[in-house]
mmCIF file of C-alpha atoms in Angstrom:
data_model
loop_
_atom_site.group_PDB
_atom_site.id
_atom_site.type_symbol
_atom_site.label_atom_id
_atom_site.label_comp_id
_atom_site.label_asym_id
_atom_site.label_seq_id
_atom_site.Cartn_x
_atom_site.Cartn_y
_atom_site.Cartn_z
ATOM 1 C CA UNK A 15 5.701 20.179 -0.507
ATOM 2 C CA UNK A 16 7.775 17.530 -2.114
ATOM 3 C CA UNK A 17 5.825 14.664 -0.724
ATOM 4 C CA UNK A 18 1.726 13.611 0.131
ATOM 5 C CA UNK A 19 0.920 15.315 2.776
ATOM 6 C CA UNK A 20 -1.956 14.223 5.181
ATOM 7 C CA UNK A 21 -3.827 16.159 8.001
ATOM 8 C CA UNK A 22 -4.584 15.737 10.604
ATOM 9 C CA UNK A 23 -2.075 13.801 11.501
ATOM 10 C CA UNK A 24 -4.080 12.576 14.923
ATOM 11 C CA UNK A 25 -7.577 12.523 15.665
ATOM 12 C CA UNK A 26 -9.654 11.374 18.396
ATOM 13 C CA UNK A 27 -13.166 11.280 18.242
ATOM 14 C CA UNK A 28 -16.644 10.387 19.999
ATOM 15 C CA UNK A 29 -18.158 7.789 18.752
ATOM 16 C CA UNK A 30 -21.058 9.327 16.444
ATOM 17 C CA UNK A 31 -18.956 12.384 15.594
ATOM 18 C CA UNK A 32 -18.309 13.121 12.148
ATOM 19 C CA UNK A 33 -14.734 13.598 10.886
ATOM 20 C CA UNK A 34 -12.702 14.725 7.690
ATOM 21 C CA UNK A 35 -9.418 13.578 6.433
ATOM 22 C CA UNK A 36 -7.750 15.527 3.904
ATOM 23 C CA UNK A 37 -4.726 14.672 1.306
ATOM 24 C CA UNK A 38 -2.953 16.766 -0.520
ATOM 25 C CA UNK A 39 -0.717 15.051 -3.220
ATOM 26 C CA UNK A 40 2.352 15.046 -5.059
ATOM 27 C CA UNK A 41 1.884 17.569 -7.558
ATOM 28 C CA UNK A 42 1.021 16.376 -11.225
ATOM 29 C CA UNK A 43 0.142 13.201 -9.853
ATOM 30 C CA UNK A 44 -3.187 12.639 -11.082
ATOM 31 C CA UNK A 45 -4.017 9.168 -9.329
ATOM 32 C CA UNK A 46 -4.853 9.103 -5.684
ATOM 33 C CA UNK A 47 -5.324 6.596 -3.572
ATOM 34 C CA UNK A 48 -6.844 6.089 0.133
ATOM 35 C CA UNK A 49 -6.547 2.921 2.342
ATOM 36 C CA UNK A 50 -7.079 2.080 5.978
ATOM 37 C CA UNK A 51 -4.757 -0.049 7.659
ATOM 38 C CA UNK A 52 -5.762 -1.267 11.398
ATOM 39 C CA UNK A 53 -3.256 -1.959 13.948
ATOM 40 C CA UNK A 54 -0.689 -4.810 13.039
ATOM 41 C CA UNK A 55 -2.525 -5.305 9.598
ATOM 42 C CA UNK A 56 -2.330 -5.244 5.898
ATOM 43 C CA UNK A 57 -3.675 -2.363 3.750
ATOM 44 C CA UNK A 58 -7.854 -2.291 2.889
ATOM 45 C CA UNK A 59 -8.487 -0.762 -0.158
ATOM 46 C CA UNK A 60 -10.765 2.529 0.210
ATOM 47 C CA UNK A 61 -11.194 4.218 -2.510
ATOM 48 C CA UNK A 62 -9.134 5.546 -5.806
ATOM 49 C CA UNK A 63 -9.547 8.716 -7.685
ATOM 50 C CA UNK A 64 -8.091 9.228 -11.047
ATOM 51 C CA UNK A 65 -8.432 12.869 -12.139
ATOM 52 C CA UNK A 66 -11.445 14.177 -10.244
ATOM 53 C CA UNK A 67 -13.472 10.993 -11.307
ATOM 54 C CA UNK A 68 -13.717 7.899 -8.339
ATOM 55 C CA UNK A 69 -13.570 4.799 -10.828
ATOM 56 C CA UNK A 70 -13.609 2.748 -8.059
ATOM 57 C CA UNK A 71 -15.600 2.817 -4.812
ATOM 58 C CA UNK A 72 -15.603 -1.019 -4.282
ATOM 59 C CA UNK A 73 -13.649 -0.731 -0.974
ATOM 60 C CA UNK A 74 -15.783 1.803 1.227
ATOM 61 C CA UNK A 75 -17.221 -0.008 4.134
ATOM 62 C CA UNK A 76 -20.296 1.268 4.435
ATOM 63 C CA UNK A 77 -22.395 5.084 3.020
ATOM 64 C CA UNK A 78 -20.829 6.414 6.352
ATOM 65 C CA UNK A 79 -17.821 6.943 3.852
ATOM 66 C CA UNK A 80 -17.584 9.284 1.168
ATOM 67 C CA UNK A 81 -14.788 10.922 -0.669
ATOM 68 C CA UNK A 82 -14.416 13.729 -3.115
ATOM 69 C CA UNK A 83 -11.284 15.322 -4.872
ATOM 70 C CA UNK A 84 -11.596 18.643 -6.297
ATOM 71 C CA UNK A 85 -9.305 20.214 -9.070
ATOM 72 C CA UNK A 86 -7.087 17.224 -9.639
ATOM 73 C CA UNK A 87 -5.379 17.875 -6.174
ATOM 74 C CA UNK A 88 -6.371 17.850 -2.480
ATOM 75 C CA UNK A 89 -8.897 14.919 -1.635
ATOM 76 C CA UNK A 90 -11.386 14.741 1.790
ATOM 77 C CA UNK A 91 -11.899 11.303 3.346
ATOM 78 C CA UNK A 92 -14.672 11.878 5.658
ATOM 79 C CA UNK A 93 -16.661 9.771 7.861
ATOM 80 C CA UNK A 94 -19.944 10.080 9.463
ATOM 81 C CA UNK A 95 -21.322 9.174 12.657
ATOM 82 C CA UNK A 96 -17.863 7.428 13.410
ATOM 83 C CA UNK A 97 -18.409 3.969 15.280
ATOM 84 C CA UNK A 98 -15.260 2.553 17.269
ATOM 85 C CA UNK A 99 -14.276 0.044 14.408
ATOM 86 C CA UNK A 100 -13.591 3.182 12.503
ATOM 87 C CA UNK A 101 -10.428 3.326 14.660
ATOM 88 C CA UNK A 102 -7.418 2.963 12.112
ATOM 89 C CA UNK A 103 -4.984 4.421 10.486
ATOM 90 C CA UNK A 104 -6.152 6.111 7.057
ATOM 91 C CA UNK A 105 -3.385 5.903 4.781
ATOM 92 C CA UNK A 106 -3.284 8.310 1.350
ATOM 93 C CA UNK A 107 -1.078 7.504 -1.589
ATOM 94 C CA UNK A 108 -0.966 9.335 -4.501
ATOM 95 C CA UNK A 109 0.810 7.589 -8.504
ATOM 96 C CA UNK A 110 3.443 8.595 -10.369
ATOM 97 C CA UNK A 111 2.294 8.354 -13.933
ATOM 98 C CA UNK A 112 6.050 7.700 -15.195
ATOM 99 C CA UNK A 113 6.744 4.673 -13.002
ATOM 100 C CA UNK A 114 3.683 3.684 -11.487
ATOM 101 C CA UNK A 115 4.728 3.808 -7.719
ATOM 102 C CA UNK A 116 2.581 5.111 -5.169
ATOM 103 C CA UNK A 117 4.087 7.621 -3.330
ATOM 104 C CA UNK A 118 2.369 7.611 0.386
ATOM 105 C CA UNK A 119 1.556 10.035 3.201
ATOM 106 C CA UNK A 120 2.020 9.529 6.759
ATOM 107 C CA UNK A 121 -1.389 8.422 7.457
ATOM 108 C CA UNK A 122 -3.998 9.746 9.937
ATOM 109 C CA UNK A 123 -4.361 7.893 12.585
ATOM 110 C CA UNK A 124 -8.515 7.744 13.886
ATOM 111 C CA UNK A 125 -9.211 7.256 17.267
ATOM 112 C CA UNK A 126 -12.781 6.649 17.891
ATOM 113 C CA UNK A 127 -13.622 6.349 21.728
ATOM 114 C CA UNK B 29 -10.614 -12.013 -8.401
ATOM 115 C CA UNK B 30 -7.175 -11.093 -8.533
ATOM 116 C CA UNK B 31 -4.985 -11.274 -5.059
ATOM 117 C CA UNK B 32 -1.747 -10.937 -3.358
ATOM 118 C CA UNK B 33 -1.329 -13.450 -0.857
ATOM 119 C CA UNK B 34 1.769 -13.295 1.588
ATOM 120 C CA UNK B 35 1.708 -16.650 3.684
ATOM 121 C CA UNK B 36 4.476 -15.538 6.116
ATOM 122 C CA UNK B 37 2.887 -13.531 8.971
ATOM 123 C CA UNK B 38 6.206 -13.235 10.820
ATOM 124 C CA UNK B 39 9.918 -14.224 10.328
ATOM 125 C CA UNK B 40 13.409 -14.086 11.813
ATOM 126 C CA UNK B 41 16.757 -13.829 10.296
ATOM 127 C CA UNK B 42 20.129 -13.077 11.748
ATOM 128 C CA UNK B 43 22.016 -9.991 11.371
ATOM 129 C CA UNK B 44 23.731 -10.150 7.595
ATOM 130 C CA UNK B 45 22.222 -13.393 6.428
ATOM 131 C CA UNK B 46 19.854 -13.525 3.238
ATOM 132 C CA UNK B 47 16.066 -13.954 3.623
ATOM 133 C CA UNK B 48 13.025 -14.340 1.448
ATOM 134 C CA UNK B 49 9.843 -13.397 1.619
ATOM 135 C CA UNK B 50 7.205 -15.038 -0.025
ATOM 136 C CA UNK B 51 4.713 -13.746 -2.219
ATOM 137 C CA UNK B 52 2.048 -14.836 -4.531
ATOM 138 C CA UNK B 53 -0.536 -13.371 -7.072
ATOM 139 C CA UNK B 54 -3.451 -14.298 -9.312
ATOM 140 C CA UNK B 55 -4.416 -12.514 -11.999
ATOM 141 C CA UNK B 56 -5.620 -13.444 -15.614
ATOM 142 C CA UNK B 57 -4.449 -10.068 -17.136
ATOM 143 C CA UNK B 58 -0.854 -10.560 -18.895
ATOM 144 C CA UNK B 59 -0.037 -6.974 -18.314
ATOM 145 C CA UNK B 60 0.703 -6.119 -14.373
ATOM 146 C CA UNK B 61 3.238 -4.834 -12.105
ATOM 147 C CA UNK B 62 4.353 -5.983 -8.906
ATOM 148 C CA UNK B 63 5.858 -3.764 -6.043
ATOM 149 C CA UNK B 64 7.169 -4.849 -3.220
ATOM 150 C CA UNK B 65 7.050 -1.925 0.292
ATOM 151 C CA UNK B 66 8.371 -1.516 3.566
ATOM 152 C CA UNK B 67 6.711 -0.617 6.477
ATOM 153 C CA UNK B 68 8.963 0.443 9.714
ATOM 154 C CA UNK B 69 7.500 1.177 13.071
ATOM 155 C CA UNK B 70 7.390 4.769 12.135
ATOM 156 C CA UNK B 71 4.315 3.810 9.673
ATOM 157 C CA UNK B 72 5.680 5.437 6.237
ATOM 158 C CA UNK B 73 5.497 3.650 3.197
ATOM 159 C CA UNK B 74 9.190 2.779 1.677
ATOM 160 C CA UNK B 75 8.953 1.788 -1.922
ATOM 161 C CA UNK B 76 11.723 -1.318 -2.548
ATOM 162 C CA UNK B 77 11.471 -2.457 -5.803
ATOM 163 C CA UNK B 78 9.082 -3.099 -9.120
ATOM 164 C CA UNK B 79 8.814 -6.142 -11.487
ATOM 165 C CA UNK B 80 6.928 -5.571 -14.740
ATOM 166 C CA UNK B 81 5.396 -8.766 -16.126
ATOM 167 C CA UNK B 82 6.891 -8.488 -19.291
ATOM 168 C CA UNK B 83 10.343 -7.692 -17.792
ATOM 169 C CA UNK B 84 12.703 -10.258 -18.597
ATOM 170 C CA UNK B 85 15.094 -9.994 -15.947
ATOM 171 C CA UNK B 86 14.324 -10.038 -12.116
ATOM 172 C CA UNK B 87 14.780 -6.439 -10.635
ATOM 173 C CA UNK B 88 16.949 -5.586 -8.361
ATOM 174 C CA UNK B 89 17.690 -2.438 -6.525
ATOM 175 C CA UNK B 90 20.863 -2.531 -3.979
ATOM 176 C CA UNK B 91 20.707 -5.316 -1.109
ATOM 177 C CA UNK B 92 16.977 -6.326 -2.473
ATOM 178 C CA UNK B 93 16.067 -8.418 -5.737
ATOM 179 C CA UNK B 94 13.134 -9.890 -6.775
ATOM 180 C CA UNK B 95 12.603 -13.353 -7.848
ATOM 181 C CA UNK B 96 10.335 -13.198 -10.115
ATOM 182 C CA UNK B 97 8.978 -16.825 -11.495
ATOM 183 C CA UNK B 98 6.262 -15.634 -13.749
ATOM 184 C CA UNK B 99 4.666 -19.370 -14.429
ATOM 185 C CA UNK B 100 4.409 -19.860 -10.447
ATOM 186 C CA UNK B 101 2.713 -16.634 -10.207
ATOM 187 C CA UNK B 102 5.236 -16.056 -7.364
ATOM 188 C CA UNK B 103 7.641 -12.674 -6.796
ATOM 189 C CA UNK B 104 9.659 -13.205 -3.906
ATOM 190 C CA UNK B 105 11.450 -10.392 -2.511
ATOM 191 C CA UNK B 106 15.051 -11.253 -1.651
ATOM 192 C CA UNK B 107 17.267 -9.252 1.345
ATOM 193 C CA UNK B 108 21.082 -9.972 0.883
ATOM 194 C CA UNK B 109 23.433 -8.793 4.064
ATOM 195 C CA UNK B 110 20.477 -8.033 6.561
ATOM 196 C CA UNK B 111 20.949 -5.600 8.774
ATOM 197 C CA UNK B 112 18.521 -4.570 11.737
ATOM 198 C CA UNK B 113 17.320 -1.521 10.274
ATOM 199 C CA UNK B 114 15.396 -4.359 7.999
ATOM 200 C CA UNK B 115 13.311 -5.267 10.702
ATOM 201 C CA UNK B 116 9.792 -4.015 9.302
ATOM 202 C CA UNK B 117 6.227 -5.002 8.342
ATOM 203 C CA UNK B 118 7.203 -5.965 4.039
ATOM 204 C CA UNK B 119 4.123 -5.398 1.475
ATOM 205 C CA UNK B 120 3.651 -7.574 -1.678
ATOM 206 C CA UNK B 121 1.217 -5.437 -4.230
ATOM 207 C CA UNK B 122 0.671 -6.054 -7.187
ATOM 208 C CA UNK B 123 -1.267 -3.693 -10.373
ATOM 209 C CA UNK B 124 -2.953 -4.379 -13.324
ATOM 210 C CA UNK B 125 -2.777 -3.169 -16.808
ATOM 211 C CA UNK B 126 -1.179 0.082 -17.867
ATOM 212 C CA UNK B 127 0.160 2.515 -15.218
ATOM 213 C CA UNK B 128 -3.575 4.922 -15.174
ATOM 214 C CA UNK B 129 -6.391 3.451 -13.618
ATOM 215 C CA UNK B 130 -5.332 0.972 -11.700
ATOM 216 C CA UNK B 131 -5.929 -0.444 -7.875
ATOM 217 C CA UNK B 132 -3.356 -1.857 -6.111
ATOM 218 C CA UNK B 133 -3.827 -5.339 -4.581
ATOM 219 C CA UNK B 134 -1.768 -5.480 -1.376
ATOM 220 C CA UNK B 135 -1.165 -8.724 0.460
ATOM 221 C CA UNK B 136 -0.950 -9.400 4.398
ATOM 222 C CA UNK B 137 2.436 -8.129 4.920
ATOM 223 C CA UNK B 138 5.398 -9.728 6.598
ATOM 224 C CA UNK B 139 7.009 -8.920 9.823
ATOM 225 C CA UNK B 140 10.798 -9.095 9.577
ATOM 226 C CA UNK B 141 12.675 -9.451 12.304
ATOM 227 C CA UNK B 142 16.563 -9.165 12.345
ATOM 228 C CA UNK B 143 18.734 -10.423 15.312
ATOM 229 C CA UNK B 144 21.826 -9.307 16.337
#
């Protein structure tokens, strides 16, 4: 596709569950980005990935989080034993290398109950 | 540490008047980028406009400029003409160094509201 795609687009959850969140960027963009934005607020820094490498890991809340990206492309978000104050939307952006926007998905929005 | 800070939670405006919203950054590093997003109820991620640090003319793209005052660490986004299809959540961010390897900072946000 043209643009970052993110899946799922909706998930609900039990608290404890464990869940994945997957990314699939814009093609020959080799920076990738993932952020969680809670209702009504700005944009927490995650995690970034340049290449297959994570230079920085400075924004995951806690070791429940991890995050890998495979092959220069598709990245997996995932979560474990997901705790209510998981509950956000999980926002992926991947860079254009010419200009230096971020280009991002639609998010996945986490329901943890 | 370098930040964005947006100190403008929420504004108005009326229909076709100009507004600004208010941004500032901190960073040591002479070489950044600043970026300025919209955010409609819908959730997606607009890109509006960039500012390199070392551009010497504010940017401007359409209805929006960017007024860039690089000794007040400030880079204002400016809305000629609003219109209510403005009304959105508006993201300051700003990026250091070269365009590889590089977080974005991302302020608060700004809720713009345009009234008829």
């Amino acid at each position: 596709g043209a643009g970052v795609s993110q899946s799922p687009s909706n998930k609900v959850t039990e608290k404890g569950k464990d869940v994945e969140l997957r990314c699939d960027p814009i093609s020959g963009h080799t920076a990738l980005y993932w952020y969680r934005q809670s209702l009504g607020q700005g944009l927490e820094f995650l995690i970034y990935f340049q290449g297959n490498s994570a230079p920085d890991k400075s924004g995951l809340p806690s070791d429940r989080f991890s995050a890998e990206r495979t092959g220069g492309s598709v990245s997996t978000l995932t979560i474990q034993r997901t705790q209510q104050e998981d509950s956000a939307v999980y926002l992926c952006a991947s860079r254009d290398r010419d200009t230096g926007e971020l280009f991002f998905g639609e998010g996945s929005r986490l329901t943890v109950l | 540490a370098q930040k964005i800070t947006q100190t403008q939670p929420g504004m108005f405006v009326q229909e076709k008047e100009a507004v600004t919203l208010d941004c500032t950054y901190d960073t040591s590093d002479p070489s950044y980028g600043l970026f300025w997003y919209k955010q409609p109820s819908s959730g997606e991620m607009i890109f509006l406009i960039y500012q390199g640090s070392y551009d010497q003319q504010n940017a401007t793209e359409g209805r929006y400029s960017l007024n860039f005052q690089k000794a007040r660490k400030s880079a204002n986004l400016v809305i000629s003409a609003s219109q209510l299809g403005d009304s959105a959540m508006y993201f300051c961010a700003m990026t250091l160094g070269g365009y590889n390897f590089n977080k974005f900072y991302f302020g608060s946000g700004t809720k713009l509201n345009v009234k008829p």
